[in-house]
Coordinates of C-alpha atoms in Angstrom, one line a residue:
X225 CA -6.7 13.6 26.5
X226 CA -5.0 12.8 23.2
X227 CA -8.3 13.5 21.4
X228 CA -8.6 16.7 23.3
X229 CA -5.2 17.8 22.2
X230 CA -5.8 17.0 18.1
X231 CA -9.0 19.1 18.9
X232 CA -7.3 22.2 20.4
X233 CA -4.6 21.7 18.1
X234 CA -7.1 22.2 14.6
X235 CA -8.7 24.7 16.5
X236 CA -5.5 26.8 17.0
X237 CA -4.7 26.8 13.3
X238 CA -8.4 27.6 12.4
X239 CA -7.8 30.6 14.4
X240 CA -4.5 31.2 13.4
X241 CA -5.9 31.0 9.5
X242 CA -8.5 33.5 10.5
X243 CA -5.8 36.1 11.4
X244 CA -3.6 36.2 9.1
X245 CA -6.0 36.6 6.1
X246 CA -5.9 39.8 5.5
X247 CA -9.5 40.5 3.7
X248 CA -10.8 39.6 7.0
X249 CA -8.4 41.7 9.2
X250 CA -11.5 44.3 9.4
X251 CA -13.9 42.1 11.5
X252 CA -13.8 40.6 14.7
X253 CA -13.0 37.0 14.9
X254 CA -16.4 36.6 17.1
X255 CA -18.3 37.6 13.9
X256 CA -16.9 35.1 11.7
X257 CA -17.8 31.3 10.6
X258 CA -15.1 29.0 8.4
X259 CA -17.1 26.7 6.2
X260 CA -15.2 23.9 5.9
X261 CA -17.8 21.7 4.3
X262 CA -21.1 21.5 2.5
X263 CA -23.8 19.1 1.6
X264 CA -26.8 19.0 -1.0
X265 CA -29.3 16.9 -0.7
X266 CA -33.3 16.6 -2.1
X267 CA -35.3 18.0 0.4
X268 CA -37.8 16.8 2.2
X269 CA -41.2 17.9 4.0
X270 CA -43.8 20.6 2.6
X271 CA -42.3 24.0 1.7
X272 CA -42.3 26.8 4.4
X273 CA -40.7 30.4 2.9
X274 CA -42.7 32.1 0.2
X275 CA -39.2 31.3 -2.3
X276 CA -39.8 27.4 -1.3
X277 CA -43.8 27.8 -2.1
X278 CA -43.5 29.5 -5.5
X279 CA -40.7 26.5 -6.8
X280 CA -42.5 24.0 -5.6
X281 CA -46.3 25.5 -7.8
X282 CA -43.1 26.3 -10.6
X283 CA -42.2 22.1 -10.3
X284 CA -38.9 23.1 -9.4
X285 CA -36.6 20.2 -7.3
X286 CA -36.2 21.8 -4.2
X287 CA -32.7 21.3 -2.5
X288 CA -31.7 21.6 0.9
X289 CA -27.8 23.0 1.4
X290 CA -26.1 22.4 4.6
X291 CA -23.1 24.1 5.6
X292 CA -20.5 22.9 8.6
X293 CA -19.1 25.8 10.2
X294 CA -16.0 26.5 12.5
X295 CA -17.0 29.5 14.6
X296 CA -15.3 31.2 17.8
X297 CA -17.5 29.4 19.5
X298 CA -17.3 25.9 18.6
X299 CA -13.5 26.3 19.3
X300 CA -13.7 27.9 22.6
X301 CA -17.0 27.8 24.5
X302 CA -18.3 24.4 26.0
X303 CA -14.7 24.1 27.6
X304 CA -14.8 23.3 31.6
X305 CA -12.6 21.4 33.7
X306 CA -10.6 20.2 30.5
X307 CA -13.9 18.8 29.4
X308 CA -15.7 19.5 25.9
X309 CA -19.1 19.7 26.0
X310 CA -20.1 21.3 22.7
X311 CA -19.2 19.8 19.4
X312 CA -16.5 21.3 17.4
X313 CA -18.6 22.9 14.6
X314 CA -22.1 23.9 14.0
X315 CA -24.2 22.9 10.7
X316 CA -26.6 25.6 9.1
X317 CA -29.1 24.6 6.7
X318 CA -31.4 26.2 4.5
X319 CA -33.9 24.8 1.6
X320 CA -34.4 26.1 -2.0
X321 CA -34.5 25.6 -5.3
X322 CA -31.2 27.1 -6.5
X323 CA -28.0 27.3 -4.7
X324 CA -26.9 30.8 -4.3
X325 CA -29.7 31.8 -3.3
X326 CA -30.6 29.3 -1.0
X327 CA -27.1 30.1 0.8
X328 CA -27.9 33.6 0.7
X329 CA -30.8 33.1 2.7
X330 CA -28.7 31.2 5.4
X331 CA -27.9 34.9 6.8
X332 CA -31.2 34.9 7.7
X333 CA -30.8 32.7 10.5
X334 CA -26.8 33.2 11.1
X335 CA -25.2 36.2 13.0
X336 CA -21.9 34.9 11.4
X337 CA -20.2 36.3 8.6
X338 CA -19.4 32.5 6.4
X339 CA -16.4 32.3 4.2
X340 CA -15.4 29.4 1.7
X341 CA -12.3 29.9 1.0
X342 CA -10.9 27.0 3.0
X343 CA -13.7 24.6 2.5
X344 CA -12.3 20.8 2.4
X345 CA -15.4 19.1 1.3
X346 CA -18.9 19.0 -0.7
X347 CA -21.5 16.1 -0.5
X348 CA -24.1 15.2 -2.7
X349 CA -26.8 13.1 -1.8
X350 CA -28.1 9.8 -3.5
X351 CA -31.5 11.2 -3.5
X352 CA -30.7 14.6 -5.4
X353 CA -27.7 13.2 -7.5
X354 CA -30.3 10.3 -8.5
X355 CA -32.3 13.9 -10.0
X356 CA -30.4 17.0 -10.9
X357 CA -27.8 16.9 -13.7
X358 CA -24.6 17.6 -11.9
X359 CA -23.7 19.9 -14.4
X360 CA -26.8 22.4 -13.4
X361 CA -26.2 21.3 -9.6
X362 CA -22.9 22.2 -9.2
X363 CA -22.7 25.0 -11.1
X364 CA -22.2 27.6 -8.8
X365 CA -19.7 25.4 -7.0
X366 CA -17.3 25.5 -10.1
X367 CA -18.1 29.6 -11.2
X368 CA -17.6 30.7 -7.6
X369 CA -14.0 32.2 -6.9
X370 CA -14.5 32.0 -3.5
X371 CA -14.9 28.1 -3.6
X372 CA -11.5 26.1 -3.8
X373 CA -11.1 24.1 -6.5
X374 CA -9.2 21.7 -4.5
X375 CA -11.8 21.0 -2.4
X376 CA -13.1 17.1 -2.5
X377 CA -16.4 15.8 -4.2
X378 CA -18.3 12.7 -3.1
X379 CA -21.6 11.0 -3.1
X380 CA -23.7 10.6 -0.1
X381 CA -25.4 6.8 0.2
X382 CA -28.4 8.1 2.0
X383 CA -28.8 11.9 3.2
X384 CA -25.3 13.8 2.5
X385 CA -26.2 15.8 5.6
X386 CA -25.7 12.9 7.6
X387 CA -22.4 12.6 6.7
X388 CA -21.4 16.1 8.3
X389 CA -23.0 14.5 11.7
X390 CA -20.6 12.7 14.3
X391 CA -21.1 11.4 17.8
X392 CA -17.7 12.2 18.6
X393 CA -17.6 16.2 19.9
X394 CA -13.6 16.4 19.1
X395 CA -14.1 15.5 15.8
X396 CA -14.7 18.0 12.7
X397 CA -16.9 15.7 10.2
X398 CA -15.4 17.9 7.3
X399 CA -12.2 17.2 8.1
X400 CA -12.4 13.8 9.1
X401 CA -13.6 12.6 5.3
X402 CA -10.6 14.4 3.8
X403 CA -8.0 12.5 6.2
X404 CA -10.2 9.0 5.1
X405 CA -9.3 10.3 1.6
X406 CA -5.4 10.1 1.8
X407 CA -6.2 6.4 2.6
X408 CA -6.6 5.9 -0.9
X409 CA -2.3 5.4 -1.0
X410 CA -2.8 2.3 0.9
X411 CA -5.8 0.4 -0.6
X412 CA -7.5 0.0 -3.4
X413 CA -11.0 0.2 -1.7
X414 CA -10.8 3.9 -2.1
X415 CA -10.6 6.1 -5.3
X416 CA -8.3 8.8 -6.0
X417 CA -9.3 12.1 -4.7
X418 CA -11.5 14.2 -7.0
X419 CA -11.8 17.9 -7.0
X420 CA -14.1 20.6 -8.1
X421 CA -11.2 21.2 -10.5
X422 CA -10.9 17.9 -12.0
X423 CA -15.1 17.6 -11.9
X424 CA -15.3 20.3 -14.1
X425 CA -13.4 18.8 -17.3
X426 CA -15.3 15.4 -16.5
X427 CA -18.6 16.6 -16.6
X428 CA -17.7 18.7 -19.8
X429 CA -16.4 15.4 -21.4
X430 CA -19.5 13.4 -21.6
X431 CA -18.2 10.4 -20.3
X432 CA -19.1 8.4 -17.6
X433 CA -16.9 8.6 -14.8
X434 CA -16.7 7.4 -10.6
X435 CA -17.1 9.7 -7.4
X436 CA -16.1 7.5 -4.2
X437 CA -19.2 7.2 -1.8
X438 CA -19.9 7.5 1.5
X439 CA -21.7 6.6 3.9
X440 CA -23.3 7.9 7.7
X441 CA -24.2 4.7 10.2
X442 CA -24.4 5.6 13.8
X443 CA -23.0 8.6 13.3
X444 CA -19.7 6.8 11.6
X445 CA -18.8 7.9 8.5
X446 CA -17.0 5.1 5.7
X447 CA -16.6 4.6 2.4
X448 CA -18.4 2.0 0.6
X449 CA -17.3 1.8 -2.9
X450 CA -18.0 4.3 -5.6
X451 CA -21.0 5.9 -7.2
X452 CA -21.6 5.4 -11.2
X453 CA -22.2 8.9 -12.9
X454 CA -23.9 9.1 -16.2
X455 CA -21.5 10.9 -19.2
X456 CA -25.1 11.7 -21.0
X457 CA -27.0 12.4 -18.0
X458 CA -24.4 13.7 -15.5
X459 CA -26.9 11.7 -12.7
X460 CA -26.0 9.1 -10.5
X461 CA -26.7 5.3 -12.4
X462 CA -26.1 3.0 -9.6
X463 CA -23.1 2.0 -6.8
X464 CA -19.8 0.2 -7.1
X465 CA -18.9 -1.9 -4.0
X466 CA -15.3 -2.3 -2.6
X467 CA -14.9 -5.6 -4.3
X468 CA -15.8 -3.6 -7.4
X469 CA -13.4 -0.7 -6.9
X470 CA -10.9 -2.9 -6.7
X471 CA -11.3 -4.3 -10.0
X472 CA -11.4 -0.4 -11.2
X473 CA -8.3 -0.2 -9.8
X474 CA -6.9 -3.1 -11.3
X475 CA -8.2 -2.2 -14.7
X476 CA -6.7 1.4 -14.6
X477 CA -3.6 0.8 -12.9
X478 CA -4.0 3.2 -11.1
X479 CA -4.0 1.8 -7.8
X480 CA -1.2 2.7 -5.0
X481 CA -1.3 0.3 -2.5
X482 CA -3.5 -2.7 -1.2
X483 CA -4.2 -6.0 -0.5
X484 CA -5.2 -9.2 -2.8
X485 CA -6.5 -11.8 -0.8
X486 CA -6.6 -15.3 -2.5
X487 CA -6.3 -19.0 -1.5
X488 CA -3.9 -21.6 -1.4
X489 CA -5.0 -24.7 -3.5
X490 CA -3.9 -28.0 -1.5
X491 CA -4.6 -26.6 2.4
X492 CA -7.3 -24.0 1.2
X493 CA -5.4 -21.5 3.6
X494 CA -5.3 -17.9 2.9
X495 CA -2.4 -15.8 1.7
X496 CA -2.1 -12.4 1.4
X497 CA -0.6 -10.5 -1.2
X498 CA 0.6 -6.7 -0.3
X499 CA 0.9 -5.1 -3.7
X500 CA 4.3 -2.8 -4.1
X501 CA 3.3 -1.6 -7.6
X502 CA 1.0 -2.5 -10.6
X503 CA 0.7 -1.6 -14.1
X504 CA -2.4 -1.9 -16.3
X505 CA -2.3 -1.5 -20.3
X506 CA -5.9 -1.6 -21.5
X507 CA -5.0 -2.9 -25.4
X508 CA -8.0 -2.2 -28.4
X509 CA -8.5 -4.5 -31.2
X510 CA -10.8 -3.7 -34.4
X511 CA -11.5 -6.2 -36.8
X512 CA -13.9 -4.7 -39.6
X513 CA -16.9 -3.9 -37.4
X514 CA -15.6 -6.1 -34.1
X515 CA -14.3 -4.8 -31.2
X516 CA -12.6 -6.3 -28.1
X517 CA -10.2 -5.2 -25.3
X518 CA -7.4 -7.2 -23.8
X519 CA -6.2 -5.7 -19.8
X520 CA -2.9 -6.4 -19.6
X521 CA -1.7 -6.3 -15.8
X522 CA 1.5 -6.9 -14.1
X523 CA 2.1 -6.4 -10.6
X524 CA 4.8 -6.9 -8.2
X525 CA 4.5 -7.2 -4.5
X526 CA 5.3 -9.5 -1.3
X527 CA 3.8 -11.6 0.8
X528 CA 2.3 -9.7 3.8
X529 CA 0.5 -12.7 5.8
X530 CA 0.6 -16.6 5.2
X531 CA -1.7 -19.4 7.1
X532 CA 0.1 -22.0 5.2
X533 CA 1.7 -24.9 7.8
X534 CA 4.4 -25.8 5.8
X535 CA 8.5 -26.4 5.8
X536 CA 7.8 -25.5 1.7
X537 CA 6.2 -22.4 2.4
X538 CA 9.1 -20.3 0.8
X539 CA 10.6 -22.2 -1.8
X540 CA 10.1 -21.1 -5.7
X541 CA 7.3 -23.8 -6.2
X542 CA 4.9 -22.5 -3.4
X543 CA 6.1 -18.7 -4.3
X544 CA 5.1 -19.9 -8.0
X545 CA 2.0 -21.6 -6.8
X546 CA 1.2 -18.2 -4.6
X547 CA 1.5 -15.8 -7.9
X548 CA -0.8 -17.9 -9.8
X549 CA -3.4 -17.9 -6.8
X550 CA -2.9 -14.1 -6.9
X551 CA -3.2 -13.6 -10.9
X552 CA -6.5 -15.7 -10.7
X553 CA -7.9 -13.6 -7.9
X554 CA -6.6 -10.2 -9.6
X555 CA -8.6 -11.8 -12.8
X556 CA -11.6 -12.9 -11.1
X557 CA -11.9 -9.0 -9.6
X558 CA -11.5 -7.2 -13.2
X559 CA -13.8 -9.3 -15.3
X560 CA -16.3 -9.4 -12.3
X561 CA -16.2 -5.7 -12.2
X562 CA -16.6 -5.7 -16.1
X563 CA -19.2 -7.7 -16.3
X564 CA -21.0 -5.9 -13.8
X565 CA -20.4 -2.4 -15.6
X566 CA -21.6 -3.8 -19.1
X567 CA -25.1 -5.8 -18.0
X568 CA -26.2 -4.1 -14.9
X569 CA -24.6 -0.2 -16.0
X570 CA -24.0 -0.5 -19.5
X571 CA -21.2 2.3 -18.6
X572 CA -17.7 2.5 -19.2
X573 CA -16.1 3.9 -16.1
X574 CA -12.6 2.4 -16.8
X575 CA -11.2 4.1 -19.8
X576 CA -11.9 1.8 -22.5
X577 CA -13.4 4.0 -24.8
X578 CA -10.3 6.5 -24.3
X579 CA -7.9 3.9 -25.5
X580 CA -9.9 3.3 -28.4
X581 CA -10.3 6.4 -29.4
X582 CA -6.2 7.1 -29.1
X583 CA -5.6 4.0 -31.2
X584 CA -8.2 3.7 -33.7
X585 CA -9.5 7.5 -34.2
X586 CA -11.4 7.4 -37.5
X587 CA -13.6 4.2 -35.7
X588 CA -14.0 5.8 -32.6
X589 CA -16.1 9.0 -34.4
X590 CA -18.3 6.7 -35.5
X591 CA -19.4 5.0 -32.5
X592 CA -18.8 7.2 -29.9
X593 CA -22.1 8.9 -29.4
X594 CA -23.9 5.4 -28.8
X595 CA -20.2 4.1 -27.2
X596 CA -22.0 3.0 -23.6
X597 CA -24.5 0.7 -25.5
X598 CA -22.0 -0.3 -27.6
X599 CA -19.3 -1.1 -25.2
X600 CA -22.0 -3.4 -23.1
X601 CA -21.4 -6.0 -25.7
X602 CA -17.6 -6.0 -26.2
X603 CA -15.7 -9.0 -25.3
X604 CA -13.2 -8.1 -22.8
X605 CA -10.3 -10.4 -21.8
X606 CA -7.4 -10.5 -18.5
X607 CA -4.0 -11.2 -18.8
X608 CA -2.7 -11.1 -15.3
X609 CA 1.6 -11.5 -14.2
X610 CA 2.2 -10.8 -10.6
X611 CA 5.9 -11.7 -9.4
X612 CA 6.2 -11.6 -5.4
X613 CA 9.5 -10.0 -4.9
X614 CA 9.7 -10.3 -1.0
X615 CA 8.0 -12.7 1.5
X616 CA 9.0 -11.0 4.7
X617 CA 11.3 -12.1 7.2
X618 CA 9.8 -15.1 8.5
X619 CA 11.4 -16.9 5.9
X620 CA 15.1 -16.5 5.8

């Protein structure tokens, strides 16, 4: 019954949104479909409309656009005896080689009138990310006025239109990934959020840069880590895993929340670390043609979770034997992470190149077109102080 109220309850503001808009005051509400999220992914199977059949002769990537909608009857009908038997949205698709159109020809096969304007989310496939400069891809996404530019961007590990699936028919997948999003304030598993606004001036930038990934098993949605985008190519390079995003995290300082896990060194038992704040400074150093980085990282917390069987467990030698535990986890995560972005990627996802180019500007124009390749050989080092401010009350 809870899960029937949270339903009714988004419904009801849906509803609510849909009558006090005032552009849409003119139709009925039994005409109209929300779109609360969309997906892109490469399509798949031989081409069926005469648009398809001419792209594919052309060589043109053909793309297949899903759309979640939130229409008067996913809210209403299916409703008996307190039981729902529909789900809560309906997905449209429709396969093209260009987006616009593609969505145009969703009215097609829709007697709904679809409107944008409060879509949360937009998914991007491995598949088509893996193929289509973002840039060109999202496009429309980031001309269109009646797109939000707050809505969220993520990469799809598999089919993105998987991800807008559930086999839960109270749940709204659209929404759903949007409320996994705020988790990012508690863990450092999970990026912050990125926008269609904030996409626009990173794709402009020719960096390299993260999108936090996702993933559909058994119709379950999680996130998995990040996805690697390309500064030249604006396509996907590879995947970051949660151990890795952590060490992003730890490298930017930019991290809200979160655990550290690490290992106490006489009983081998775990402790856990609840970080209450932490600070990053990623320092540049150029010595004639050399280059190196120093993270500088400083972190305070408390200790959330002990297994240590000890009378000692709280005095300042096992507290000082704790922080070291920590700082050498913390350190094993960033230069793990760093490794991994400069032999496997040969991307810098972290910011290094920005603080070289604040610090040593003249340099910076002279390597910065090859800086990826470049940055795949820099010696990076990890300078790690965490002081544990508070160890619960188990030990007064």
């Amino acid at each position: 019954m809870m899960r029937l109220y949270q339903y009714l309850r988004i419904s009801l503001m849906v509803m609510v949104s849909l009558l006090l808009t005032g552009c849409w005051s003119s139709k009925e509400i039994e005409d109209l479909g929300l779109i609360v999220g969309t997906s892109l992914d490469l399509a798949t199977g031989e081409a069926t409309t005469e648009e398809q059949t001419e792209a594919k002769y052309a060589n043109r990537t053909l793309l297949t656009v899903t759309n979640q909608l939130v229409t008067s009857e996913t809210t209403v009908t299916g409703m008996k005896d307190g039981t729902l038997r529909e789900k809560a949205y309906k997905n449209v698709s429709e396969t093209g080689d260009v987006v616009l159109p593609t969505l145009r020809n969703m009215l097609l096969k829709s007697d709904k009138h679809s409107f944008a304007e409060h879509s949360k989310v937009t998914i991007i496939g491995e598949e088509l990310a893996s193929t289509i400069n973002l840039q060109q891809l999202l496009d429309f996404f980031l001309r269109e006025l009646e797109i939000r530019p707050s809505g969220l961007l993520l990469i799809a590990q598999g089919r993105a239109s998987d991800t807008l699936e559930t086999n839960e028919p109270t749940k709204i997948p659209a929404f759903q990934l949007v409320e996994m999003m705020g988790g990012h304030e508690r863990t450092t598993k999970i990026l912050p959020p990125m926008t269609i606004a904030k996409l626009e001036g990173k794709l402009y930038s020719d960096s390299s840069f993260l999108l936090q990934n996702v993933i559909s098993e058994d119709g379950e949605v999680k996130f998995v880590g990040a996805a690697v985008i390309d500064g030249k190519t604006k396509k996907l390079r590879g995947f970051l895993n949660e151990s890795d995003l952590e060490g992003i995290s730890w490298i930017t300082g930019k991290g809200e929340g979160g655990l550290v896990k690490s290992f106490d060194e006489e009983s081998s038992s775990p402790i856990v670390y609840e970080i209450m704040s932490m600070k990053s400074k990623i320092v540049p150093k150029v010595d004639g043609d050399h280059i190196s980085f120093t993270v500088k990282i400083q972190s305070e917390g408390r200790i959330a979770e002990h297994w240590v069987l000890s009378d000692k467990a709280f005095n300042n030698k096992f507290l000082k034997k704790a922080e070291k535990t920590i700082e050498q986890e913390i350190e094993r995560l960033v230069m793990k992470t760093s490794e991994k972005l400069q032999q496997e990627y040969q991307t810098d996802v972290s910011g290094f190149g920005n603080k070289l180019r604040i610090k040593y500007p003249k340099e910076w124009e002279k390597i910065k077109k090859d800086w990826d390749e470049i940055f795949s050989e820099v010696p990076i080092k990890c300078e790690v102080n965490v002081t544990i401010k508070d160890y619960g009350t188990s030990g007064d």
